XYZ file of C-alpha atoms in Angstrom:
631
model
C 110.024 107.888 77.999
C 106.765 109.811 78.580
C 105.857 110.330 82.244
C 102.193 110.755 83.174
C 101.064 112.788 86.175
C 98.159 110.534 87.022
C 96.547 107.243 86.173
C 93.547 109.041 84.678
C 95.849 110.990 82.399
C 97.544 107.777 81.276
C 94.178 106.104 80.725
C 92.939 109.005 78.610
C 96.034 108.877 76.373
C 95.519 105.141 75.898
C 91.890 105.693 74.950
C 92.787 108.499 72.569
C 95.530 106.452 70.914
C 93.175 103.510 70.601
C 90.540 105.738 69.044
C 93.147 107.129 66.658
C 94.241 103.665 65.545
C 90.664 102.622 64.939
C 90.038 105.805 62.976
C 93.016 105.162 60.687
C 91.927 101.590 60.122
C 88.470 102.741 59.110
C 89.823 105.440 56.861
C 88.508 108.268 59.072
C 89.646 111.836 58.587
C 92.744 113.051 60.366
C 92.090 115.088 63.520
C 91.933 118.826 62.972
C 92.622 121.743 65.324
C 89.114 121.551 66.848
C 89.546 117.849 67.626
C 92.918 118.551 69.181
C 91.405 121.252 71.418
C 88.627 118.902 72.510
C 91.116 116.162 73.348
C 93.193 118.574 75.406
C 90.047 119.782 77.169
C 89.026 116.200 77.932
C 92.444 115.474 79.379
C 92.358 118.610 81.554
C 88.840 117.772 82.698
C 89.904 114.336 83.925
C 93.007 115.745 85.536
C 90.891 118.400 87.284
C 88.628 115.651 88.647
C 91.770 113.981 89.933
C 92.856 117.159 91.681
C 89.445 117.556 93.280
C 89.677 114.061 94.737
C 93.115 114.994 96.076
C 91.658 118.027 97.855
C 93.006 120.677 95.472
C 89.934 122.702 94.387
C 92.009 125.748 93.421
C 94.104 123.799 90.939
C 90.988 122.030 89.659
C 89.304 125.396 89.084
C 92.156 126.698 86.943
C 92.323 123.467 84.935
C 88.567 123.459 84.348
C 88.670 127.112 83.314
C 91.288 126.265 80.697
C 89.321 123.201 79.582
C 86.184 125.350 79.176
C 88.136 127.772 76.969
C 89.325 124.898 74.784
C 85.891 123.275 74.511
C 83.162 125.760 75.474
C 80.387 123.504 74.135
C 81.005 120.599 76.521
C 78.251 120.745 79.206
C 80.172 118.389 81.491
C 83.194 120.683 81.665
C 81.078 123.824 82.055
C 78.953 122.146 84.744
C 81.975 120.980 86.739
C 83.434 124.497 86.612
C 80.086 126.001 87.625
C 79.826 123.626 90.565
C 83.224 124.717 91.926
C 82.247 128.382 91.598
C 78.928 127.894 93.397
C 80.400 125.807 96.207
C 83.332 128.181 96.605
C 81.050 131.203 96.920
C 83.535 133.569 95.287
C 82.385 135.919 92.549
C 79.678 138.422 91.636
C 75.998 137.722 91.000
C 76.491 137.532 87.243
C 79.192 134.871 87.514
C 77.019 132.928 89.957
C 74.080 132.970 87.550
C 76.303 131.814 84.717
C 77.682 129.013 86.892
C 74.182 128.017 88.046
C 72.961 127.767 84.441
C 76.002 125.667 83.550
C 75.240 123.154 86.326
C 71.610 123.047 85.177
C 72.625 122.425 81.525
C 74.950 119.621 82.568
C 71.954 117.757 83.969
C 69.273 118.675 81.424
C 71.559 117.671 78.541
C 71.649 114.159 80.018
C 68.776 113.573 82.489
C 69.812 109.936 82.910
C 72.860 111.152 84.851
C 71.304 111.013 88.316
C 74.492 112.236 90.037
C 74.516 115.551 88.187
C 70.784 115.809 88.883
C 71.269 115.304 92.601
C 74.064 117.900 92.622
C 71.916 120.471 90.830
C 68.962 119.786 93.145
C 71.223 120.231 96.161
C 72.626 123.546 94.875
C 69.163 124.785 93.909
C 67.948 123.961 97.419
C 70.856 125.929 98.924
C 69.922 128.887 96.750
C 66.242 128.507 97.735
C 65.167 127.965 94.137
C 62.581 125.369 95.024
C 60.891 125.379 91.613
C 64.158 124.108 90.137
C 64.442 121.497 92.891
C 60.922 120.274 92.151
C 61.485 120.136 88.384
C 64.793 118.307 88.834
C 63.234 115.603 91.007
C 60.381 115.353 88.531
C 62.874 114.578 85.754
C 64.801 112.181 87.968
C 61.718 110.187 88.990
C 60.660 109.845 85.347
C 64.142 108.767 84.263
C 64.537 106.393 87.222
C 61.082 104.965 88.064
C 62.680 102.295 90.303
C 63.941 104.999 92.704
C 61.071 105.901 95.098
C 63.317 108.403 96.895
C 63.157 110.717 93.873
C 59.356 110.435 93.781
C 59.150 111.171 97.529
C 61.277 114.296 97.131
C 59.188 115.431 94.168
C 55.993 114.933 96.190
C 57.275 117.235 98.942
C 58.350 120.023 96.602
C 55.131 119.649 94.618
C 53.189 120.116 97.875
C 55.116 123.346 98.503
C 53.430 124.828 95.410
C 50.338 125.143 97.631
C 52.016 128.106 99.336
C 52.091 129.862 95.933
C 48.340 129.477 95.520
C 48.192 126.152 93.650
C 45.167 124.506 95.317
C 45.810 121.146 93.604
C 49.417 120.818 94.823
C 48.743 118.781 97.993
C 46.321 116.466 96.184
C 48.926 115.852 93.451
C 51.506 115.046 96.117
C 49.108 112.541 97.704
C 48.518 110.858 94.344
C 52.278 110.303 94.009
C 52.490 108.907 97.555
C 49.499 106.636 96.866
C 51.285 105.133 93.871
C 54.444 104.510 95.899
C 52.441 103.027 98.768
C 50.666 100.670 96.400
C 53.954 98.875 95.934
C 55.392 99.135 99.455
C 52.368 99.173 101.752
C 51.698 101.650 104.538
C 54.937 102.417 106.388
C 56.391 105.079 108.654
C 58.477 106.798 105.977
C 55.629 107.389 103.561
C 53.341 108.403 106.420
C 55.847 111.044 107.478
C 55.937 112.343 103.912
C 52.134 112.560 103.986
C 52.312 114.548 107.225
C 54.809 116.959 105.683
C 52.614 117.491 102.657
C 49.443 118.026 104.722
C 51.338 120.392 107.033
C 51.738 122.804 104.118
C 47.971 123.219 104.091
C 47.772 123.043 107.932
C 45.240 120.186 107.587
C 45.404 118.772 111.134
C 42.477 116.415 110.667
C 44.111 114.826 107.630
C 47.404 114.467 109.506
C 45.733 112.738 112.476
C 43.950 110.444 110.029
C 47.284 109.490 108.430
C 48.800 108.618 111.811
C 45.800 106.504 112.887
C 45.885 104.735 109.542
C 49.537 103.879 110.193
C 48.848 102.679 113.771
C 46.135 100.375 112.442
C 48.780 98.397 110.542
C 50.126 96.927 113.824
C 48.518 98.436 116.953
C 50.297 96.010 119.308
C 53.780 96.643 117.883
C 56.046 98.701 120.147
C 57.984 100.204 117.238
C 54.762 101.333 115.522
C 53.561 102.993 118.744
C 56.933 104.655 119.216
C 56.847 106.009 115.646
C 53.290 107.215 116.248
C 54.516 109.120 119.285
C 57.138 110.811 117.099
C 54.496 111.654 114.497
C 52.160 113.227 117.031
C 55.124 115.211 118.297
C 55.760 116.397 114.726
C 52.244 117.815 114.448
C 52.495 119.378 117.937
C 50.109 117.110 119.851
C 52.210 116.398 122.984
C 49.507 114.567 124.969
C 48.964 112.046 122.167
C 52.714 111.784 121.690
C 53.233 110.932 125.373
C 50.420 108.381 125.245
C 51.984 106.408 122.413
C 55.488 106.583 123.916
C 54.012 105.079 127.083
C 52.314 102.333 125.075
C 55.639 101.551 123.409
C 57.288 101.233 126.846
C 54.488 98.915 128.042
C 54.769 96.737 124.954
C 58.587 96.548 125.104
C 60.207 97.338 128.446
C 63.676 97.165 126.817
C 63.026 99.969 124.317
C 65.387 102.634 125.573
C 64.455 105.108 122.834
C 60.842 105.096 124.019
C 61.853 105.722 127.640
C 64.115 108.549 126.546
C 61.485 110.107 124.288
C 58.846 109.905 127.023
C 61.153 111.569 129.548
C 62.088 114.354 127.130
C 58.429 114.892 126.248
C 57.767 115.548 129.944
C 60.690 117.964 130.115
C 59.419 119.822 127.040
C 55.985 120.087 128.651
C 57.543 121.682 131.743
C 56.856 118.681 133.996
C 60.253 118.601 135.741
C 59.035 116.314 138.517
C 57.653 113.871 135.969
C 60.899 114.111 134.019
C 62.964 113.241 137.110
C 60.634 110.406 137.988
C 60.777 108.994 134.476
C 64.577 109.169 134.294
C 65.015 107.414 137.648
C 62.472 104.779 136.653
C 64.299 104.131 133.390
C 67.764 104.020 134.972
C 66.643 101.557 137.640
C 64.731 99.346 135.220
C 66.057 95.767 135.368
C 64.967 95.116 131.777
C 66.475 98.157 130.093
C 69.952 97.625 128.626
C 72.917 99.710 129.760
C 73.395 101.543 126.416
C 69.972 103.257 126.388
C 70.346 104.030 130.095
C 73.641 105.762 129.360
C 71.971 107.825 126.643
C 69.154 108.805 129.019
C 71.654 109.797 131.718
C 73.730 111.744 129.187
C 70.713 113.754 128.022
C 69.548 114.292 131.610
C 72.967 115.604 132.648
C 73.239 117.808 129.566
C 69.814 119.324 130.234
C 70.359 120.137 133.915
C 74.076 120.557 134.643
C 73.860 124.376 134.552
C 71.391 124.363 137.443
C 73.567 124.313 140.598
C 70.596 123.178 142.683
C 70.590 119.979 140.615
C 74.259 119.081 141.094
C 73.735 117.027 144.262
C 70.892 115.054 142.688
C 72.894 114.394 139.504
C 75.836 113.083 141.532
C 73.483 110.837 143.520
C 72.054 109.528 140.267
C 75.548 108.712 139.010
C 76.254 106.962 142.295
C 73.117 104.847 141.917
C 74.041 103.946 138.351
C 77.548 102.945 139.413
C 75.999 100.614 141.979
C 73.695 99.049 139.388
C 76.298 98.855 136.591
C 79.757 98.546 138.157
C 82.755 98.228 135.883
C 81.332 100.278 132.991
C 84.133 102.493 131.657
C 81.721 104.700 129.696
C 79.767 105.481 132.868
C 82.907 106.592 134.724
C 83.906 108.639 131.671
C 80.510 110.384 131.555
C 80.684 111.101 135.275
C 84.189 112.494 134.817
C 83.012 114.751 132.000
C 80.170 116.060 134.163
C 82.496 116.702 137.125
C 85.017 118.494 134.910
C 82.237 120.677 133.498
C 81.113 121.769 136.971
C 84.742 122.460 137.982
C 85.220 119.436 140.240
C 88.436 118.641 138.408
C 90.106 116.539 141.117
C 87.085 114.239 141.295
C 86.938 114.200 137.490
C 90.554 113.025 137.326
C 89.624 110.104 139.579
C 86.683 109.073 137.365
C 88.698 109.329 134.134
C 91.371 107.226 135.817
C 88.787 104.497 136.550
C 87.613 104.612 132.920
C 91.182 104.284 131.656
C 91.873 101.326 133.977
C 88.653 99.555 132.951
C 89.210 100.020 129.212
C 92.921 100.627 128.576
C 92.513 100.256 124.814
C 90.250 103.303 124.411
C 92.404 106.260 123.375
C 89.867 108.879 124.455
C 90.077 108.102 128.171
C 93.764 109.021 128.622
C 93.163 112.142 126.533
C 90.396 113.274 128.891
C 92.433 112.290 131.942
C 95.505 114.162 130.723
C 93.602 117.347 129.912
C 91.676 117.341 133.187
C 94.770 116.587 135.279
C 96.480 119.622 133.744
C 93.502 121.833 134.570
C 93.540 120.457 138.107
C 97.270 121.180 138.385
C 97.999 117.502 138.947
C 101.212 117.300 136.913
C 102.164 113.942 138.424
C 99.016 112.268 137.062
C 99.341 114.167 133.769
C 102.918 113.027 133.176
C 102.200 109.426 134.162
C 99.123 109.339 131.911
C 101.147 110.705 129.005
C 103.897 108.164 129.645
C 101.480 105.206 129.770
C 99.518 106.334 126.712
C 102.704 107.003 124.708
C 103.642 103.334 125.096
C 100.174 102.011 124.286
C 99.032 104.260 121.435
C 100.553 105.493 118.169
C 99.514 109.060 118.947
C 102.257 111.672 118.958
C 100.155 114.000 121.126
C 100.783 111.949 124.275
C 104.610 112.024 124.357
C 104.710 115.622 123.095
C 102.307 116.816 125.806
C 104.159 114.842 128.462
C 107.469 116.301 127.301
C 106.065 119.821 127.402
C 104.937 119.325 130.995
C 108.323 117.966 132.037
C 110.138 120.793 130.239
C 107.992 123.378 132.032
C 109.040 121.713 135.307
C 112.716 122.115 134.418
C 113.186 118.404 133.775
C 114.670 118.779 130.301
C 116.454 115.400 130.132
C 113.251 113.628 131.163
C 111.328 115.696 128.611
C 113.633 114.562 125.810
C 113.333 110.931 126.922
C 109.537 111.276 126.944
C 109.572 112.856 123.488
C 111.772 110.084 122.138
C 109.222 107.495 123.291
C 106.931 108.618 120.445
C 106.202 105.957 117.865
C 107.012 107.672 114.589
C 106.256 106.195 111.198
C 106.402 107.205 107.563
C 102.637 107.607 107.649
C 102.701 110.479 110.138
C 101.496 113.902 109.027
C 104.501 115.919 107.813
C 103.333 119.126 109.481
C 102.905 117.339 112.823
C 106.302 115.682 112.449
C 107.824 119.065 111.697
C 106.442 120.441 114.958
C 107.759 117.368 116.755
C 111.312 117.911 115.497
C 111.128 121.627 116.269
C 110.350 120.844 119.885
C 113.079 118.216 119.933
C 115.503 120.864 118.673
C 114.392 123.197 121.477
C 115.103 120.517 124.055
C 118.478 119.668 122.546
C 119.509 123.303 122.597
C 118.317 123.700 126.190
C 120.679 120.830 126.991
C 123.475 122.737 125.202
C 123.679 120.239 122.367
C 123.710 122.765 119.526
C 124.808 120.412 116.758
C 122.013 117.954 117.558
C 119.524 120.827 117.849
C 120.499 122.146 114.413
C 119.977 118.687 112.892
C 116.465 118.501 114.380
C 115.538 122.024 113.227
C 116.736 121.305 109.692
C 114.772 118.082 109.672
C 111.692 120.047 110.770
C 112.206 122.547 107.941
C 112.686 119.757 105.384
C 109.333 118.293 106.430
C 107.590 121.681 106.366
C 109.508 124.544 104.714
C 106.958 127.001 106.134
C 107.550 126.023 109.767
C 108.337 129.522 110.979
C 109.136 128.390 114.494
C 111.919 126.087 113.297
C 113.182 128.688 110.826
C 113.385 131.356 113.514
C 114.892 129.165 116.228
C 117.535 127.712 113.952
C 118.505 131.153 112.638
C 118.651 132.643 116.129
C 120.704 129.894 117.715
C 123.093 129.911 114.760
C 123.532 133.630 115.348
C 124.047 133.106 119.081
C 126.730 130.506 118.334
C 128.153 132.650 115.519
C 128.049 129.782 112.983
C 126.843 129.609 109.353
C 125.508 133.150 109.467
C 124.667 133.318 105.752
C 122.539 130.214 106.193
C 120.966 131.725 109.303
C 120.040 134.865 107.371
C 118.388 132.779 104.673
C 116.308 130.915 107.254
C 115.059 134.019 109.036
C 114.232 135.698 105.745
C 112.028 132.721 104.913
C 110.269 133.074 108.265
C 109.658 136.770 107.610
C 108.146 136.018 104.226
C 105.481 134.062 106.109
C 105.047 136.501 109.035
C 106.550 139.873 108.109
C 105.281 141.754 111.185
C 106.317 139.225 113.821
C 108.626 141.230 116.121
C 110.361 138.114 117.432
C 111.405 137.131 113.920
C 112.503 140.676 113.056
C 114.597 140.712 116.244
C 116.228 137.454 115.127
C 116.984 139.018 111.747
C 118.524 142.012 113.521
C 120.708 139.737 115.628
C 121.868 137.717 112.616
C 122.912 140.957 110.900
C 124.620 142.119 114.106
C 126.665 138.931 114.246
C 127.577 139.478 110.583
C 128.826 142.942 111.653
C 126.196 144.633 109.495
C 125.420 147.087 112.288
C 123.543 149.537 110.067
C 121.230 146.789 108.823
C 120.783 145.457 112.358
C 119.893 148.974 113.607
C 117.215 149.300 110.949
C 115.648 145.962 111.895
C 115.714 146.532 115.670
C 114.122 149.954 115.134
C 111.321 148.188 113.247
C 110.873 145.825 116.179
C 110.621 148.690 118.664
C 108.215 150.537 116.384
C 105.814 147.580 116.378
C 105.472 147.799 120.149
C 103.415 150.539 121.695
C 104.393 150.218 125.328
C 101.594 152.465 126.555
C 98.679 150.615 124.930
C 100.188 147.143 124.383
C 98.869 147.214 120.834
C 100.361 147.541 117.421
C 101.035 150.971 116.069
C 100.781 150.136 112.358
C 101.216 153.714 111.194
C 104.736 153.766 112.604
C 105.972 150.819 110.535
C 106.220 150.541 106.782
C 105.570 146.967 105.687
C 108.103 147.143 102.890
C 110.725 148.360 105.385
C 110.280 145.252 107.513
C 110.229 142.655 104.761
C 113.766 141.744 103.754
C 114.550 142.119 100.073
C 113.553 139.109 98.019
C 116.517 137.135 96.658
C 117.261 136.876 92.994
C 115.275 134.332 90.981
C 118.211 131.943 91.098
C 117.735 131.623 94.859
C 114.996 128.994 94.966
C 114.619 129.036 98.755
C 112.098 131.879 98.567
C 109.531 131.992 95.783
C 107.031 134.550 97.075
C 107.213 138.158 95.965
C 106.978 141.165 98.258
C 103.621 142.048 96.709
C 102.206 138.618 97.538
C 103.461 138.879 101.094
C 102.032 142.341 101.648
C 98.605 141.114 100.545
C 98.674 138.469 103.278
C 100.211 140.576 106.082
C 99.142 139.478 109.529
C 98.909 142.203 112.154
C 100.305 141.043 115.490
C 99.246 142.299 118.902
C 102.341 141.626 121.020
C 102.956 142.503 124.643
C 105.794 144.786 125.681
C 109.335 144.044 124.472
C 111.274 141.392 126.361
C 114.533 141.913 128.224
C 116.307 140.173 125.358
C 114.993 142.653 122.782
C 116.065 145.638 124.878
C 119.462 143.985 125.410
C 119.860 143.477 121.657
C 118.789 147.055 121.034
C 121.440 148.288 123.462
C 124.175 146.232 121.814
C 123.178 147.349 118.323
C 122.864 151.023 119.266
C 126.262 150.900 120.981
C 127.934 149.491 117.866
C 126.340 152.227 115.724
C 127.772 154.924 117.999
C 124.663 155.827 120.023
C 126.155 154.981 123.438
C 123.762 157.034 125.568
C 120.664 155.408 124.064
C 122.341 152.006 124.307
C 122.736 152.470 128.060
C 119.030 153.306 128.403
C 118.092 150.091 126.572
C 120.372 148.023 128.810
C 118.745 149.580 131.864
C 115.292 148.590 130.550
C 116.588 145.074 129.959
C 117.949 144.987 133.528
C 114.554 146.012 134.951
C 113.004 142.959 133.288
C 115.884 140.584 134.050
C 117.685 141.914 137.148
C 119.745 138.727 137.685
C 121.409 138.827 134.258
C 125.130 139.301 134.965
C 126.020 140.229 131.376
C 123.557 143.099 131.372
C 124.812 144.277 134.775
C 128.356 144.342 133.402
C 127.341 146.419 130.369
C 125.593 148.956 132.565
C 128.472 149.140 135.020
C 131.144 149.702 132.385
C 128.815 151.491 129.901
C 130.157 149.410 127.062
C 129.408 146.326 124.981
C 131.508 143.212 125.623
C 132.010 140.862 122.680
C 130.985 137.249 123.331
């Protein structure tokens, strides 16, 4: 039975088979090699489109490249490939030009295809090739006369020709707008396009005439006056802009946008007293709805929060609003955000708490409360918020964060219980689930439940084979327990493929080898760890470490657990900037050096470990007796 990778692939085969049957019935010629190549190219093209929709542009690129080789004359394939190249931004100028021409040909070969036209116009705009943008919209408006948006775009780019010395460009643009307006009447959108076109020639008189012509359509309409205020603002006439915003407010006292625009016009003009007066007037207006008031208060707070002299006035304004509009969760949330921004975190926690109580179904409020409580050091509120939200919402972040807080407090059993309150489903992101099970493994191991911890780590790795944290932890704890050491070595080697210069992972590898009694191999790895650290500068000393010395040898091809090659890894090496070695690393170094016969150096490492962890009885014993004691 034939298995198809996608529905589009299956559909294409059906179409091709159907076409073949019809051809035989009609006595058509049998397909030749060229037909076969075209059919393969068509299949790969559709499959590439599929991959693009699935978020796999790299795979789509390779498939389109192959399709273009099979059928180089197909403008659709060449255009799709060119589009990926241009959007990806990878290549030299010659390849970009070739790709650009391919996208252009895709459209010009079939001007009725408005989607390819819009794509080419968009790319041409990004590349500042405005002549191509203009010509594309010219073709689109002729092919699709019922689409005024294409004509409007053409009018704008035609007007831009004025800047290149074409004195008729603005007049031509106006002719196009006149024809559109003949069918729609005078409206704000077309008037704005007229203003843009006249602005190219800096014809202020013509722009003012356009605005007055628009106002004349409905001089007593609040929305028309508001739009006129915006238009006068566009042509930099602030006094006229403020006048028409005020008229809009007089005509419709509930128009929040007009109040907001008028206030911001005053702020832009430097009239801070007028701005304050206008904001207070708007917020206390009995006719203005709460939503526009909230927007005005948000903008006011955003504009002035950095001025410490304004903090008292802003808080008073919030207090007045809370009196006028009690029980509004969004208002408490905004006040909390402001307080958190100005470092009044305890007060912010209180406001976020009110918001959460007033609207317990909004997931954002407990998120803000949790984050702010942590900043404020209020772990009690943070844990309780996480616990409540974990029950109410299907968001893994709440129980995980709550568990992390409890774990940091030494309450490991409570942390595991909190973590287990998470509502997991098959729809959860695999990477996130992998992190979840890694943390669960950490908690299980902290509770000395190694078998359960190993199960969680392996589950994490199954969900995300590149989860280096799970790979490292599982390998290390297996080594500590002295179990399944071959398996542990495989896990840590996988982690090192991903992060070959991570000293923690190299130390784990050294300890796995030590437990396998490969003391020479362990010595080599621990030396690499120590070489990464420069204890005088706390930075990496890359010249002291050879990358190929740190990366463990890649298994034979039969070992399918690792597929990357050393060369691929080296190309993606990440340089770490660790702090100084931990007590554990020095302790490991001492043990390893002792077992390779370097007893004096081993003692020095144990002493360094003791300095960092003076209460460790095992290290004290090694120093006292100057020997390693097997676990």
